[in-house]
Structures are given as structure tokens and as C-alpha cells.
Amino acid sequence: MIDPKLRVLQMVHHHGTVTAAAEALHYTPSAVSHQLRQLAAELGVELMTQSGRGIRLTAAAATVLRHADALYAQAERAHAELAAATDEPGGSFTLCGFSTAATHLLPPAAATLRDHYPHLSVRVIEAEPARCFDLLLAGDADLALLIATADTPPTSDTRFEQHPLLDDPLDLVVPSQHPLTARSTVTLADAANEPWILGSPGSTYHHLVRTACAAAGFTPDIAHYADEWDTGTALVAHDFGIILVPRLARLHESWPVARIPLHGDPAPVRRIIAATRLGSREHPVVTAALNTITTTATALDPSPRHPGD
């Protein structure tokens, strides 16, 4: 319905480089550059200028992007209206989300869609939150579950609709004989001098923990890196450090660790949100998926958990 070269321009703007946009779109960099040159020639304006070794989008490109966002949102509304007038929507529908969401929230939603819409092909992709927005924008996913961070697009971003789902507290996990287990209340600042286990630099979990620690007034002494909760908890069990673990994450019941809910201000949480492309919220499949996800999120137990619960 819309010139696909506008999507290419959106992705270059979103990623900042032709190379990154090409990777997200599964194109070659030369193909992206060629499509941008074609679009510029068709519109009769310059869309890019050289800026050092990179490129910079022009004021004309900003104008084109503003109208492209509006066009894509209107196209999503048209698709939603057409789907609502169909007895049994078909085609494909892709949900994506980070690991915990892919475990607890996406399978029930995917099952609901599979059962309610037998002509619909449903797919689930586990992906880091930053990639989820890429998948939405590229049209490779229709609904994403992610963690809100300082790096995620703001709620005012006209390309997406974002729906708060759940605040998932982060608990401190320490060796079972750690002195903090004897305290009636523990704050994040109480763990300031401990060796820490974080996710890989650049990961959402790494950013989340660093931000929480900064808000508590300290920089964590990073002793080890682990991207899986099981790996991090195993390191804690062998007295290599401590970690923050989301309350939704289950821990291995046999490991000698203690899970401590944190008190004080700030008590770290990760905010889980659902995101769709702007204009698609009224699509019946999107509505069904969001309803199931919201119901599942509401039913999740927010109380402190211990290993093996």
C-alpha cells in the first residue's frame, strides 16, 4: 500500500547508519543506499548528506519521515478495519519478547490466537527488547513485549503504541549464609560493597542493574558476567558474588542461595510493556493477543518467592 522505500528511510533514521538499517531489513548496505537515492530522485529533494565518515538526514528527510509515520499509521488502521470485517482473519501474526515474557506471557497469547483463529499462522520470536522495536518497525513482528529503559523509544514516539503491563520487582540473590539474610529489611544500597554479577555490557539487564545501582548511590563492582539467570545464580551459589533477579524468574531449587525482596526508595523494578505499531491497536488479532497477555500479567503472583516455589 505504501512505497517500501519509505520504510527504508525510517529504518536508516531509527538506526542512524545505512549498515545497521540494512541488517535490520535483511538487505545489503548498497541496496539500502540505492533505494534512498531512488526515493530522493522521485521526490526531487536531498535526503542525506555526508557527515564525517557517516551520513546525516536532511530537513527534507525529516518532513518525509513525518508524513511516512502518518501514512503507515493510517495503513495499520485500514488493515485493522478490514480484518474486523472478516469472519476469520488469516495470514500470519508474530509475537516477540524478551526471555521472561517469552516464557510466561507469550505462549498463552499464541495459544489463544491459534485456537480462536484456525486460519492464522502464529509465530513467537524471543528477542532482546531493543531488537523488538526493530522487528516491529521492519514489519517482522506485530506485537512485542519488552522492558522499558532509558534507551527504548519514548511513549510519545509516533511510530508505536505502548501499553504498560506489569512492574516486575528485582530481588537480591545472595549465598544462603550471607550476612544480609539475617536482616529484617534490606535496601539496594546495603549491597553496595559486594562483588556483582551482571549481564553482558550492552544488554538490557546490564543497563537495568547499572541504572538501579546508580539511583541507589553507587557503581557496582562487577566481578562476573552472566546472561542467564541459572548461570548467574550458580555463580552466587558458589560464592562468586550477588545478582538482581526479576521476581518472575524461577531459580533452581537445590542451589544454596537466598532471595531477598528489596525495600527502600528506590526499590528496583523492571517495567514490562507491550508495544504495537501505531494504528494497529484495533486489529482483532492484536486486541485478542493484548487481552490474553493483560489477563495473564494480572494473574501473576507479585509476592516474594524463594528458590523452588
PDB file of N, CA and C in Angstrom, residues 35-88:
ATOM      1  N   GLN A  35      18.097   2.464  -2.741  1.00  0.00           N
ATOM      2  CA  GLN A  35      16.689   2.808  -2.566  1.00  0.00           C
ATOM      3  C   GLN A  35      16.534   4.238  -2.061  1.00  0.00           C
ATOM      4  N   LEU A  36      17.453   4.674  -1.211  1.00  0.00           N
ATOM      5  CA  LEU A  36      17.373   6.057  -0.739  1.00  0.00           C
ATOM      6  C   LEU A  36      17.652   7.040  -1.869  1.00  0.00           C
ATOM      7  N   ARG A  37      18.588   6.702  -2.735  1.00  0.00           N
ATOM      8  CA  ARG A  37      18.858   7.578  -3.888  1.00  0.00           C
ATOM      9  C   ARG A  37      17.647   7.622  -4.811  1.00  0.00           C
ATOM     10  N   GLN A  38      17.018   6.476  -5.017  1.00  0.00           N
ATOM     11  CA  GLN A  38      15.814   6.435  -5.852  1.00  0.00           C
ATOM     12  C   GLN A  38      14.701   7.297  -5.245  1.00  0.00           C
ATOM     13  N   LEU A  39      14.505   7.171  -3.940  1.00  0.00           N
ATOM     14  CA  LEU A  39      13.458   7.950  -3.277  1.00  0.00           C
ATOM     15  C   LEU A  39      13.744   9.441  -3.392  1.00  0.00           C
ATOM     16  N   ALA A  40      14.993   9.820  -3.192  1.00  0.00           N
ATOM     17  CA  ALA A  40      15.359  11.237  -3.307  1.00  0.00           C
ATOM     18  C   ALA A  40      15.093  11.755  -4.718  1.00  0.00           C
ATOM     19  N   ALA A  41      15.430  10.943  -5.727  1.00  0.00           N
ATOM     20  CA  ALA A  41      15.206  11.364  -7.109  1.00  0.00           C
ATOM     21  C   ALA A  41      13.719  11.509  -7.409  1.00  0.00           C
ATOM     22  N   GLU A  42      12.907  10.585  -6.903  1.00  0.00           N
ATOM     23  CA  GLU A  42      11.460  10.640  -7.135  1.00  0.00           C
ATOM     24  C   GLU A  42      10.829  11.855  -6.467  1.00  0.00           C
ATOM     25  N   LEU A  43      11.342  12.221  -5.293  1.00  0.00           N
ATOM     26  CA  LEU A  43      10.777  13.353  -4.548  1.00  0.00           C
ATOM     27  C   LEU A  43      11.404  14.687  -4.968  1.00  0.00           C
ATOM     28  N   GLY A  44      12.555  14.616  -5.616  1.00  0.00           N
ATOM     29  CA  GLY A  44      13.223  15.838  -6.049  1.00  0.00           C
ATOM     30  C   GLY A  44      13.864  16.614  -4.916  1.00  0.00           C
ATOM     31  N   VAL A  45      14.303  15.909  -3.869  1.00  0.00           N
ATOM     32  CA  VAL A  45      14.952  16.562  -2.723  1.00  0.00           C
ATOM     33  C   VAL A  45      16.167  15.745  -2.313  1.00  0.00           C
ATOM     34  N   GLU A  46      17.061  16.368  -1.553  1.00  0.00           N
ATOM     35  CA  GLU A  46      18.180  15.649  -0.956  1.00  0.00           C
ATOM     36  C   GLU A  46      17.724  15.070   0.379  1.00  0.00           C
ATOM     37  N   LEU A  47      17.971  13.784   0.572  1.00  0.00           N
ATOM     38  CA  LEU A  47      17.572  13.137   1.820  1.00  0.00           C
ATOM     39  C   LEU A  47      18.747  12.898   2.764  1.00  0.00           C
ATOM     40  N   MET A  48      19.967  12.833   2.218  1.00  0.00           N
ATOM     41  CA  MET A  48      21.150  12.553   3.028  1.00  0.00           C
ATOM     42  C   MET A  48      22.293  13.467   2.628  1.00  0.00           C
ATOM     43  N   THR A  49      23.116  13.783   3.614  1.00  0.00           N
ATOM     44  CA  THR A  49      24.365  14.493   3.350  1.00  0.00           C
ATOM     45  C   THR A  49      25.479  13.791   4.109  1.00  0.00           C
ATOM     46  N   GLN A  50      26.694  13.949   3.635  1.00  0.00           N
ATOM     47  CA  GLN A  50      27.831  13.355   4.331  1.00  0.00           C
ATOM     48  C   GLN A  50      28.101  14.102   5.631  1.00  0.00           C
ATOM     49  N   SER A  51      28.412  13.354   6.676  1.00  0.00           N
ATOM     50  CA  SER A  51      28.772  13.934   7.968  1.00  0.00           C
ATOM     51  C   SER A  51      29.944  13.133   8.510  1.00  0.00           C
ATOM     52  N   GLY A  52      31.179  13.639   8.225  1.00  0.00           N
ATOM     53  CA  GLY A  52      32.364  12.871   8.580  1.00  0.00           C
ATOM     54  C   GLY A  52      32.393  11.596   7.751  1.00  0.00           C
ATOM     55  N   ARG A  53      32.505  10.455   8.447  1.00  0.00           N
ATOM     56  CA  ARG A  53      32.505   9.165   7.752  1.00  0.00           C
ATOM     57  C   ARG A  53      31.097   8.598   7.620  1.00  0.00           C
ATOM     58  N   GLY A  54      30.134   9.268   8.222  1.00  0.00           N
ATOM     59  CA  GLY A  54      28.771   8.778   8.180  1.00  0.00           C
ATOM     60  C   GLY A  54      27.873   9.674   7.347  1.00  0.00           C
ATOM     61  N   ILE A  55      26.573   9.561   7.601  1.00  0.00           N
ATOM     62  CA  ILE A  55      25.595  10.364   6.882  1.00  0.00           C
ATOM     63  C   ILE A  55      24.714  11.101   7.878  1.00  0.00           C
ATOM     64  N   ARG A  56      24.064  12.130   7.392  1.00  0.00           N
ATOM     65  CA  ARG A  56      23.097  12.872   8.195  1.00  0.00           C
ATOM     66  C   ARG A  56      21.861  13.105   7.341  1.00  0.00           C
ATOM     67  N   LEU A  57      20.698  12.832   7.916  1.00  0.00           N
ATOM     68  CA  LEU A  57      19.463  13.076   7.192  1.00  0.00           C
ATOM     69  C   LEU A  57      19.167  14.566   7.158  1.00  0.00           C
ATOM     70  N   THR A  58      18.617  15.026   6.059  1.00  0.00           N
ATOM     71  CA  THR A  58      18.359  16.447   5.863  1.00  0.00           C
ATOM     72  C   THR A  58      17.014  16.849   6.465  1.00  0.00           C
ATOM     73  N   ALA A  59      16.750  18.160   6.442  1.00  0.00           N
ATOM     74  CA  ALA A  59      15.457  18.664   6.897  1.00  0.00           C
ATOM     75  C   ALA A  59      14.331  18.128   6.015  1.00  0.00           C
ATOM     76  N   ALA A  60      14.611  17.964   4.731  1.00  0.00           N
ATOM     77  CA  ALA A  60      13.609  17.382   3.824  1.00  0.00           C
ATOM     78  C   ALA A  60      13.288  15.950   4.230  1.00  0.00           C
ATOM     79  N   ALA A  61      14.312  15.195   4.647  1.00  0.00           N
ATOM     80  CA  ALA A  61      14.086  13.820   5.101  1.00  0.00           C
ATOM     81  C   ALA A  61      13.193  13.798   6.334  1.00  0.00           C
ATOM     82  N   ALA A  62      13.396  14.772   7.237  1.00  0.00           N
ATOM     83  CA  ALA A  62      12.553  14.847   8.435  1.00  0.00           C
ATOM     84  C   ALA A  62      11.091  15.075   8.057  1.00  0.00           C
ATOM     85  N   THR A  63      10.867  15.900   7.049  1.00  0.00           N
ATOM     86  CA  THR A  63       9.495  16.136   6.572  1.00  0.00           C
ATOM     87  C   THR A  63       8.902  14.864   5.985  1.00  0.00           C
ATOM     88  N   VAL A  64       9.687  14.179   5.173  1.00  0.00           N
ATOM     89  CA  VAL A  64       9.211  12.929   4.573  1.00  0.00           C
ATOM     90  C   VAL A  64       8.901  11.901   5.653  1.00  0.00           C
ATOM     91  N   LEU A  65       9.756  11.816   6.677  1.00  0.00           N
ATOM     92  CA  LEU A  65       9.554  10.856   7.761  1.00  0.00           C
ATOM     93  C   LEU A  65       8.269  11.147   8.526  1.00  0.00           C
ATOM     94  N   ARG A  66       7.997  12.418   8.759  1.00  0.00           N
ATOM     95  CA  ARG A  66       6.773  12.780   9.493  1.00  0.00           C
ATOM     96  C   ARG A  66       5.537  12.305   8.729  1.00  0.00           C
ATOM     97  N   HIS A  67       5.543  12.502   7.427  1.00  0.00           N
ATOM     98  CA  HIS A  67       4.399  12.055   6.627  1.00  0.00           C
ATOM     99  C   HIS A  67       4.384  10.528   6.486  1.00  0.00           C
ATOM    100  N   ALA A  68       5.581   9.911   6.435  1.00  0.00           N
ATOM    101  CA  ALA A  68       5.644   8.450   6.345  1.00  0.00           C
ATOM    102  C   ALA A  68       5.054   7.810   7.599  1.00  0.00           C
ATOM    103  N   ASP A  69       5.358   8.366   8.771  1.00  0.00           N
ATOM    104  CA  ASP A  69       4.786   7.842  10.013  1.00  0.00           C
ATOM    105  C   ASP A  69       3.265   7.897   9.967  1.00  0.00           C
ATOM    106  N   ALA A  70       2.728   9.018   9.473  1.00  0.00           N
ATOM    107  CA  ALA A  70       1.270   9.171   9.389  1.00  0.00           C
ATOM    108  C   ALA A  70       0.674   8.188   8.379  1.00  0.00           C
ATOM    109  N   LEU A  71       1.365   7.991   7.266  1.00  0.00           N
ATOM    110  CA  LEU A  71       0.870   7.060   6.254  1.00  0.00           C
ATOM    111  C   LEU A  71       0.839   5.625   6.788  1.00  0.00           C
ATOM    112  N   TYR A  72       1.900   5.225   7.459  1.00  0.00           N
ATOM    113  CA  TYR A  72       1.947   3.856   7.982  1.00  0.00           C
ATOM    114  C   TYR A  72       0.903   3.645   9.068  1.00  0.00           C
ATOM    115  N   ALA A  73       0.691   4.660   9.910  1.00  0.00           N
ATOM    116  CA  ALA A  73      -0.340   4.535  10.940  1.00  0.00           C
ATOM    117  C   ALA A  73      -1.725   4.405  10.310  1.00  0.00           C
ATOM    118  N   GLN A  74      -1.978   5.175   9.260  1.00  0.00           N
ATOM    119  CA  GLN A  74      -3.277   5.074   8.579  1.00  0.00           C
ATOM    120  C   GLN A  74      -3.434   3.733   7.888  1.00  0.00           C
ATOM    121  N   ALA A  75      -2.356   3.215   7.340  1.00  0.00           N
ATOM    122  CA  ALA A  75      -2.413   1.893   6.713  1.00  0.00           C
ATOM    123  C   ALA A  75      -2.721   0.820   7.751  1.00  0.00           C
ATOM    124  N   GLU A  76      -2.145   0.944   8.945  1.00  0.00           N
ATOM    125  CA  GLU A  76      -2.443  -0.014  10.018  1.00  0.00           C
ATOM    126  C   GLU A  76      -3.922   0.057  10.403  1.00  0.00           C
ATOM    127  N   ARG A  77      -4.471   1.258  10.446  1.00  0.00           N
ATOM    128  CA  ARG A  77      -5.901   1.408  10.778  1.00  0.00           C
ATOM    129  C   ARG A  77      -6.764   0.761   9.688  1.00  0.00           C
ATOM    130  N   ALA A  78      -6.352   0.918   8.437  1.00  0.00           N
ATOM    131  CA  ALA A  78      -7.098   0.308   7.341  1.00  0.00           C
ATOM    132  C   ALA A  78      -7.062  -1.217   7.448  1.00  0.00           C
ATOM    133  N   HIS A  79      -5.884  -1.771   7.721  1.00  0.00           N
ATOM    134  CA  HIS A  79      -5.767  -3.222   7.893  1.00  0.00           C
ATOM    135  C   HIS A  79      -6.640  -3.697   9.051  1.00  0.00           C
ATOM    136  N   ALA A  80      -6.659  -2.921  10.140  1.00  0.00           N
ATOM    137  CA  ALA A  80      -7.463  -3.304  11.299  1.00  0.00           C
ATOM    138  C   ALA A  80      -8.947  -3.296  10.965  1.00  0.00           C
ATOM    139  N   GLU A  81      -9.371  -2.280  10.229  1.00  0.00           N
ATOM    140  CA  GLU A  81     -10.794  -2.186   9.869  1.00  0.00           C
ATOM    141  C   GLU A  81     -11.190  -3.320   8.931  1.00  0.00           C
ATOM    142  N   LEU A  82     -10.335  -3.641   7.982  1.00  0.00           N
ATOM    143  CA  LEU A  82     -10.632  -4.743   7.063  1.00  0.00           C
ATOM    144  C   LEU A  82     -10.679  -6.082   7.790  1.00  0.00           C
ATOM    145  N   ALA A  83      -9.727  -6.283   8.726  1.00  0.00           N
ATOM    146  CA  ALA A  83      -9.703  -7.538   9.479  1.00  0.00           C
ATOM    147  C   ALA A  83     -10.930  -7.677  10.362  1.00  0.00           C
ATOM    148  N   ALA A  84     -11.394  -6.548  10.922  1.00  0.00           N
ATOM    149  CA  ALA A  84     -12.579  -6.588  11.779  1.00  0.00           C
ATOM    150  C   ALA A  84     -13.825  -6.971  10.996  1.00  0.00           C
ATOM    151  N   ALA A  85     -13.829  -6.706   9.697  1.00  0.00           N
ATOM    152  CA  ALA A  85     -14.986  -7.043   8.868  1.00  0.00           C
ATOM    153  C   ALA A  85     -14.915  -8.468   8.322  1.00  0.00           C
ATOM    154  N   THR A  86     -13.836  -9.184   8.661  1.00  0.00           N
ATOM    155  CA  THR A  86     -13.656 -10.555   8.198  1.00  0.00           C
ATOM    156  C   THR A  86     -14.022 -11.529   9.309  1.00  0.00           C
ATOM    157  N   ASP A  87     -14.756 -12.572   8.970  1.00  0.00           N
ATOM    158  CA  ASP A  87     -15.175 -13.542   9.992  1.00  0.00           C
ATOM    159  C   ASP A  87     -13.984 -14.272  10.598  1.00  0.00           C
ATOM    160  N   GLU A  88     -13.033 -14.668   9.783  1.00  0.00           N
ATOM    161  CA  GLU A  88     -11.894 -15.428  10.282  1.00  0.00           C
ATOM    162  C   GLU A  88     -10.610 -14.863   9.683  1.00  0.00           C
TER     163      GLU A  88
END
